[in-house]
Amino acid sequence: MFQLTDAILERIVFAMEDQTNEWLIDLRTGDIVDRSEVSDEDLEAVPERYTDLPFWSSRQGFTILEAFAATVTSPPELKLALNAALRRGKGVFKAFRHALSSNDALYRRFQEFKLNAMRPTIEKWMHAIQEEDALAAVKEEPEDLADIIASELEIQTVALNEAPFDVGQVISDYATETYTTYPPALSKWALLEIHEKLTSWIREPWIAYASIDGTHPLVLGIYSLKPLEGTACCAVWGIFASKECATMGIEWPLLDRISSEATAAGASLIILDGPLFPSSLNEEATSHGFMQAGSSLWKML
């Protein structure tokens, strides 16, 4: 399929706006072709080569005119002329272009504005065509890598001092990878922060980890339980995963397991609080039922 260059984008936009002719696009080259110039035999012989342009209505075009007019503040007489053109019924597009033609700089800005406004529609249309081609090429989609890994994972919870691996090294490696682009002092502070929390907590810290072989964690979480006047709170101090694993969403099954363990132990609240959480987890937390309070995330169990 063709690459969407600026020149091809301009040709597509021109054809989409032309409501008087029937155009096709050559998916190999991006050329716009008059439908009358392509025989039915050619269309049948190579059906994947030519296709219709993205749908575009006059209403969508008018919305762009309105949006652009709202950005024009001077000269005031041109602003008035554009607004007057928009109030016309028949011939609104021609009147709008005529009003702009008196100001070359503004006309060029409008053309750029229009291309930028229509580009997402064209890119979405191209993506849909590529998806159709991909589905036609294979009968069945391959299983997603994250699903494959998830099916092989085993999530376990043990006391921190019973971990079958060096927890401190896992945390240190995570901090080193996560804070590569930050000042070294930030990494040191993050490690010190979690060390102080773990050593000052009332109860023995626990870990939850997901692995395939039982000894090499892909994702690690550290949490503790604290009694609170007849109930308990589960505080998760960090979720540690490599950048690759963080993109697979494995941290959420891990948190679900921690939540289950905490509920069984009598906790009614789970809090995520600390500097060592994947950024993706913070971004997705609300969709998993968490609320934010300051820099902490919490959810009732």
Coordinates of N, CA and C in Angstrom, one line a residue, residues 36-179:
S36 N -14.4 6.5 -14.6 CA -14.7 6.2 -16.0 C -13.5 5.7 -16.8
E37 N -12.3 6.0 -16.2 CA -11.1 5.6 -17.0 C -10.6 4.1 -16.6
V38 N -11.3 3.5 -15.7 CA -10.9 2.2 -15.2 C -12.1 1.2 -15.7
S39 N -11.7 0.3 -16.5 CA -12.7 -0.7 -17.0 C -13.2 -1.7 -16.0
D40 N -14.3 -2.2 -16.1 CA -14.8 -3.2 -15.2 C -13.9 -4.4 -15.2
E41 N -13.3 -4.7 -16.4 CA -12.4 -5.9 -16.5 C -11.2 -5.7 -15.6
D42 N -10.7 -4.4 -15.6 CA -9.5 -4.2 -14.7 C -9.8 -4.3 -13.3
L43 N -11.0 -3.8 -12.9 CA -11.4 -3.9 -11.5 C -11.6 -5.3 -11.1
E44 N -12.1 -6.2 -12.0 CA -12.3 -7.6 -11.6 C -11.0 -8.4 -11.6
A45 N -10.1 -8.0 -12.5 CA -8.8 -8.7 -12.6 C -7.9 -8.4 -11.4
V46 N -7.9 -7.2 -11.0 CA -7.1 -6.8 -9.8 C -8.0 -6.1 -8.8
P47 N -8.8 -6.8 -8.1 CA -9.8 -6.1 -7.2 C -9.1 -5.4 -6.0
E48 N -7.9 -5.8 -5.7 CA -7.2 -5.2 -4.5 C -6.5 -4.0 -4.8
R49 N -6.5 -3.6 -6.1 CA -5.7 -2.4 -6.5 C -6.4 -1.1 -6.4
Y50 N -7.7 -1.1 -6.8 CA -8.5 0.2 -6.7 C -9.6 0.1 -5.7
T51 N -9.8 1.2 -5.0 CA -10.9 1.3 -4.1 C -11.5 2.7 -4.0
D52 N -12.6 2.8 -3.4 CA -13.3 4.1 -3.2 C -12.5 4.9 -2.2
L53 N -12.7 6.2 -2.3 CA -12.1 7.1 -1.3 C -12.8 7.1 0.0
P54 N -12.2 7.6 1.1 CA -13.0 7.6 2.3 C -14.2 8.5 2.2
F55 N -15.3 8.1 2.9 CA -16.5 8.8 2.9 C -16.3 10.2 3.5
W56 N -16.9 11.2 2.8 CA -16.7 12.6 3.3 C -18.0 13.3 2.9
S57 N -18.7 13.9 3.9 CA -19.9 14.6 3.6 C -19.7 16.1 3.7
S58 N -20.7 16.8 3.1 CA -20.6 18.3 3.1 C -20.7 18.8 4.6
R59 N -21.4 18.1 5.4 CA -21.5 18.5 6.8 C -20.2 18.4 7.5
Q60 N -19.4 17.4 7.2 CA -18.0 17.3 7.8 C -17.2 18.5 7.3
G61 N -17.3 18.8 6.0 CA -16.5 19.9 5.4 C -16.9 21.2 6.0
F62 N -18.2 21.4 6.3 CA -18.7 22.6 6.9 C -18.2 22.8 8.3
T63 N -18.0 21.7 9.0 CA -17.5 21.7 10.4 C -16.1 22.3 10.4
I64 N -15.3 21.9 9.3 CA -13.9 22.4 9.2 C -13.9 23.9 9.0
L65 N -14.8 24.4 8.1 CA -14.9 25.8 7.9 C -15.2 26.5 9.2
E66 N -16.2 26.0 9.9 CA -16.6 26.7 11.2 C -15.4 26.7 12.2
A67 N -14.7 25.6 12.2 CA -13.6 25.5 13.2 C -12.5 26.5 12.8
F68 N -12.2 26.6 11.5 CA -11.1 27.5 11.1 C -11.5 28.9 11.3
A69 N -12.8 29.3 10.9 CA -13.3 30.6 11.1 C -13.1 31.1 12.6
A70 N -13.3 30.2 13.5 CA -13.2 30.5 14.9 C -11.7 30.9 15.3
T71 N -10.8 30.5 14.5 CA -9.4 30.8 14.8 C -8.9 32.2 14.2
V72 N -9.8 32.7 13.3 CA -9.4 34.0 12.6 C -9.9 35.2 13.5
T73 N -9.0 36.0 13.9 CA -9.4 37.2 14.7 C -9.1 38.5 13.9
S74 N -8.2 38.4 13.0 CA -7.8 39.6 12.2 C -7.4 39.2 10.8
P75 N -7.6 40.1 9.8 CA -8.2 41.4 10.0 C -9.7 41.3 10.2
P76 N -10.3 42.3 11.0 CA -11.7 42.1 11.4 C -12.6 42.1 10.2
E77 N -12.3 42.7 9.1 CA -13.2 42.7 7.9 C -13.2 41.3 7.3
L78 N -12.1 40.6 7.3 CA -12.1 39.2 6.8 C -12.8 38.3 7.8
K79 N -12.7 38.5 9.0 CA -13.5 37.7 10.0 C -15.0 37.8 9.7
L80 N -15.4 39.1 9.5 CA -16.8 39.3 9.2 C -17.2 38.6 7.9
A81 N -16.3 38.7 6.9 CA -16.6 38.1 5.6 C -16.8 36.5 5.7
L82 N -15.9 35.9 6.5 CA -16.0 34.5 6.7 C -17.3 34.1 7.4
N83 N -17.6 34.8 8.4 CA -18.9 34.5 9.2 C -20.1 34.7 8.3
A84 N -20.0 35.7 7.4 CA -21.1 35.9 6.5 C -21.2 34.8 5.5
A85 N -20.1 34.3 5.0 CA -20.1 33.1 4.1 C -20.7 31.9 4.8
L86 N -20.4 31.7 6.1 CA -20.9 30.5 6.8 C -22.4 30.6 7.0
R87 N -23.0 31.8 6.9 CA -24.4 31.9 7.1 C -25.2 31.7 5.8
R88 N -24.5 31.6 4.7 CA -25.1 31.3 3.4 C -25.6 29.9 3.4
G89 N -26.6 29.7 2.6 CA -27.1 28.3 2.4 C -26.3 27.7 1.3
K90 N -26.9 27.8 0.1 CA -26.2 27.2 -1.1 C -25.0 28.1 -1.4
G91 N -23.9 27.4 -1.8 CA -22.7 28.1 -2.2 C -21.8 28.5 -1.1
V92 N -22.0 27.9 0.1 CA -21.2 28.3 1.3 C -19.7 28.0 1.1
F93 N -19.4 26.9 0.5 CA -17.9 26.6 0.3 C -17.3 27.5 -0.7
K94 N -17.9 27.8 -1.8 CA -17.4 28.8 -2.7 C -17.3 30.2 -2.1
A95 N -18.2 30.6 -1.4 CA -18.2 31.9 -0.7 C -17.1 32.0 0.3
F96 N -16.9 30.9 1.0 CA -15.8 30.9 2.0 C -14.4 31.0 1.4
R97 N -14.2 30.2 0.3 CA -12.9 30.3 -0.4 C -12.7 31.6 -1.0
H98 N -13.8 32.2 -1.5 CA -13.7 33.6 -2.2 C -13.3 34.6 -1.1
A99 N -13.8 34.5 0.1 CA -13.5 35.4 1.1 C -12.0 35.3 1.5
L100 N -11.5 34.1 1.5 CA -10.1 33.8 1.9 C -9.1 34.2 0.8
S101 N -9.6 34.2 -0.4 CA -8.7 34.5 -1.6 C -8.1 35.9 -1.5
S102 N -8.7 36.8 -0.7 CA -8.1 38.2 -0.6 C -6.9 38.2 0.3
N103 N -6.6 37.1 1.0 CA -5.5 37.1 2.0 C -4.7 35.8 1.7
D104 N -3.6 36.0 1.0 CA -2.8 34.8 0.6 C -2.3 34.0 1.8
A105 N -1.8 34.7 2.9 CA -1.2 34.0 4.0 C -2.3 33.2 4.8
L106 N -3.5 33.8 4.9 CA -4.6 33.2 5.6 C -5.1 32.0 4.8
Y107 N -5.1 32.1 3.4 CA -5.6 31.1 2.6 C -4.7 29.8 2.7
R108 N -3.4 30.1 2.7 CA -2.4 29.0 2.9 C -2.6 28.3 4.3
R109 N -2.9 29.1 5.3 CA -3.1 28.6 6.6 C -4.3 27.7 6.7
F110 N -5.4 28.2 5.9 CA -6.6 27.4 5.9 C -6.3 26.0 5.2
Q111 N -5.6 26.0 4.1 CA -5.3 24.8 3.4 C -4.5 23.8 4.3
E112 N -3.6 24.3 5.1 CA -2.8 23.5 6.0 C -3.8 23.0 7.1
F113 N -4.6 23.9 7.6 CA -5.6 23.5 8.7 C -6.5 22.4 8.2
K114 N -7.0 22.5 7.0 CA -7.9 21.5 6.4 C -7.2 20.1 6.2
L115 N -6.0 20.2 5.7 CA -5.2 18.9 5.6 C -5.0 18.2 6.9
N116 N -4.7 19.0 7.9 CA -4.4 18.4 9.3 C -5.7 17.9 9.8
A117 N -6.8 18.5 9.5 CA -8.1 18.1 10.1 C -8.6 16.8 9.4
M118 N -8.3 16.7 8.1 CA -8.8 15.5 7.4 C -7.9 14.3 7.4
R119 N -6.6 14.6 7.8 CA -5.6 13.5 7.8 C -6.1 12.3 8.7
P120 N -6.6 12.5 10.0 CA -7.0 11.4 10.8 C -8.0 10.5 10.1
T121 N -9.0 11.1 9.4 CA -10.0 10.3 8.7 C -9.3 9.4 7.7
I122 N -8.4 10.0 6.9 CA -7.7 9.2 5.9 C -6.8 8.1 6.5
E123 N -6.1 8.5 7.5 CA -5.2 7.5 8.2 C -6.1 6.3 8.7
K124 N -7.2 6.6 9.3 CA -8.1 5.6 9.9 C -8.6 4.7 8.7
W125 N -9.0 5.3 7.6 CA -9.4 4.5 6.4 C -8.3 3.6 5.9
M126 N -7.1 4.1 5.8 CA -6.0 3.3 5.4 C -5.8 2.1 6.3
H127 N -5.8 2.4 7.6 CA -5.6 1.3 8.6 C -6.7 0.2 8.5
A128 N -7.9 0.7 8.2 CA -9.0 -0.3 8.1 C -8.8 -1.2 6.8
I129 N -8.2 -0.6 5.8 CA -7.9 -1.4 4.6 C -6.8 -2.4 4.9
Q130 N -5.8 -2.0 5.6 CA -4.7 -2.8 5.9 C -5.1 -4.0 6.8
E131 N -6.1 -3.7 7.7 CA -6.6 -4.7 8.6 C -7.4 -5.8 7.8
E132 N -8.1 -5.3 6.8 CA -8.9 -6.2 6.0 C -7.9 -7.1 5.2
D133 N -6.8 -6.6 4.7 CA -5.8 -7.3 4.0 C -5.2 -8.4 4.9
A134 N -4.9 -8.0 6.1 CA -4.3 -8.9 7.1 C -5.2 -10.1 7.4
L135 N -6.5 -9.8 7.6 CA -7.5 -10.8 7.9 C -7.7 -11.8 6.7
A136 N -7.6 -11.2 5.5 CA -7.7 -12.1 4.3 C -6.5 -13.0 4.1
A137 N -5.4 -12.5 4.6 CA -4.1 -13.3 4.4 C -4.0 -14.5 5.3
V138 N -4.6 -14.4 6.5 CA -4.6 -15.5 7.4 C -6.0 -15.8 7.9
K139 N -6.3 -17.1 8.0 CA -7.6 -17.5 8.4 C -7.8 -17.2 9.9
E140 N -6.8 -17.3 10.7 CA -6.9 -17.2 12.1 C -5.8 -16.3 12.7
E141 N -6.1 -15.3 13.5 CA -5.1 -14.5 14.1 C -4.2 -15.3 15.1
P142 N -2.9 -15.1 15.1 CA -2.1 -15.8 16.1 C -2.4 -15.2 17.5
E143 N -2.3 -16.1 18.5 CA -2.5 -15.7 19.8 C -1.6 -14.6 20.2
D144 N -2.1 -13.6 21.0 CA -1.2 -12.5 21.4 C -0.2 -13.0 22.3
L145 N 1.0 -12.4 22.2 CA 2.2 -12.8 23.0 C 1.9 -12.7 24.5
A146 N 1.2 -11.6 24.9 CA 0.8 -11.5 26.3 C -0.1 -12.6 26.8
D147 N -1.0 -13.0 26.0 CA -1.9 -14.1 26.3 C -1.1 -15.4 26.5
I148 N -0.2 -15.6 25.6 CA 0.7 -16.9 25.6 C 1.4 -16.9 26.9
I149 N 2.1 -15.8 27.3 CA 2.8 -15.7 28.5 C 1.9 -15.9 29.7
A150 N 0.8 -15.2 29.7 CA -0.1 -15.3 30.9 C -0.6 -16.7 31.1
S151 N -0.8 -17.5 30.1 CA -1.2 -18.9 30.2 C -0.2 -19.8 30.9
E152 N 1.1 -19.3 30.8 CA 2.2 -20.1 31.3 C 2.6 -19.6 32.7
L153 N 2.1 -18.5 33.2 CA 2.5 -17.9 34.4 C 1.9 -18.6 35.6
E154 N 2.7 -18.6 36.7 CA 2.2 -19.0 38.0 C 2.5 -17.9 39.0
I155 N 1.5 -17.4 39.7 CA 1.6 -16.3 40.7 C 1.7 -16.9 42.1
Q156 N 2.7 -16.6 42.8 CA 2.8 -17.1 44.2 C 3.0 -16.0 45.2
T157 N 2.7 -16.2 46.4 CA 2.9 -15.3 47.5 C 3.6 -16.0 48.6
V158 N 4.7 -15.3 49.1 CA 5.5 -15.8 50.2 C 6.0 -14.7 51.1
A159 N 6.4 -15.0 52.3 CA 7.0 -13.9 53.1 C 8.3 -13.5 52.5
L160 N 8.6 -12.2 52.7 CA 9.8 -11.7 52.0 C 11.1 -12.5 52.3
N161 N 11.2 -13.0 53.5 CA 12.5 -13.7 53.8 C 12.5 -15.1 53.3
E162 N 11.4 -15.5 52.7 CA 11.3 -16.9 52.1 C 11.4 -16.9 50.6
A163 N 11.6 -15.8 50.0 CA 11.7 -15.7 48.6 C 12.8 -16.6 48.0
P164 N 12.5 -17.3 46.9 CA 13.5 -18.2 46.3 C 14.5 -17.4 45.4
F165 N 14.6 -16.1 45.5 CA 15.5 -15.3 44.7 C 15.9 -14.1 45.5
D166 N 16.9 -13.4 45.1 CA 17.3 -12.2 45.7 C 16.4 -11.0 45.4
V167 N 15.5 -10.7 46.3 CA 14.5 -9.6 46.1 C 15.2 -8.3 46.0
G168 N 16.2 -8.1 46.8 CA 16.9 -6.8 46.7 C 17.6 -6.6 45.4
Q169 N 18.1 -7.6 44.7 CA 18.7 -7.5 43.4 C 17.6 -7.2 42.4
V170 N 16.4 -7.8 42.5 CA 15.4 -7.6 41.5 C 14.9 -6.1 41.6
I171 N 14.8 -5.6 42.8 CA 14.4 -4.2 43.0 C 15.5 -3.2 42.4
S172 N 16.7 -3.6 42.7 CA 17.8 -2.7 42.3 C 17.9 -2.7 40.8
D173 N 17.7 -3.8 40.1 CA 17.8 -3.9 38.7 C 16.6 -3.1 38.1
Y174 N 15.4 -3.2 38.7 CA 14.3 -2.5 38.2 C 14.5 -1.0 38.3
A175 N 15.0 -0.5 39.4 CA 15.3 0.9 39.6 C 16.3 1.4 38.6
T176 N 17.3 0.6 38.4 CA 18.4 1.0 37.4 C 17.8 1.2 36.0
E177 N 16.9 0.2 35.6 CA 16.3 0.3 34.3 C 15.3 1.5 34.2
T178 N 14.5 1.6 35.2 CA 13.5 2.6 35.2 C 14.0 4.0 35.2
Y179 N 15.0 4.3 36.0 CA 15.5 5.6 36.2 C 16.8 6.0 35.4

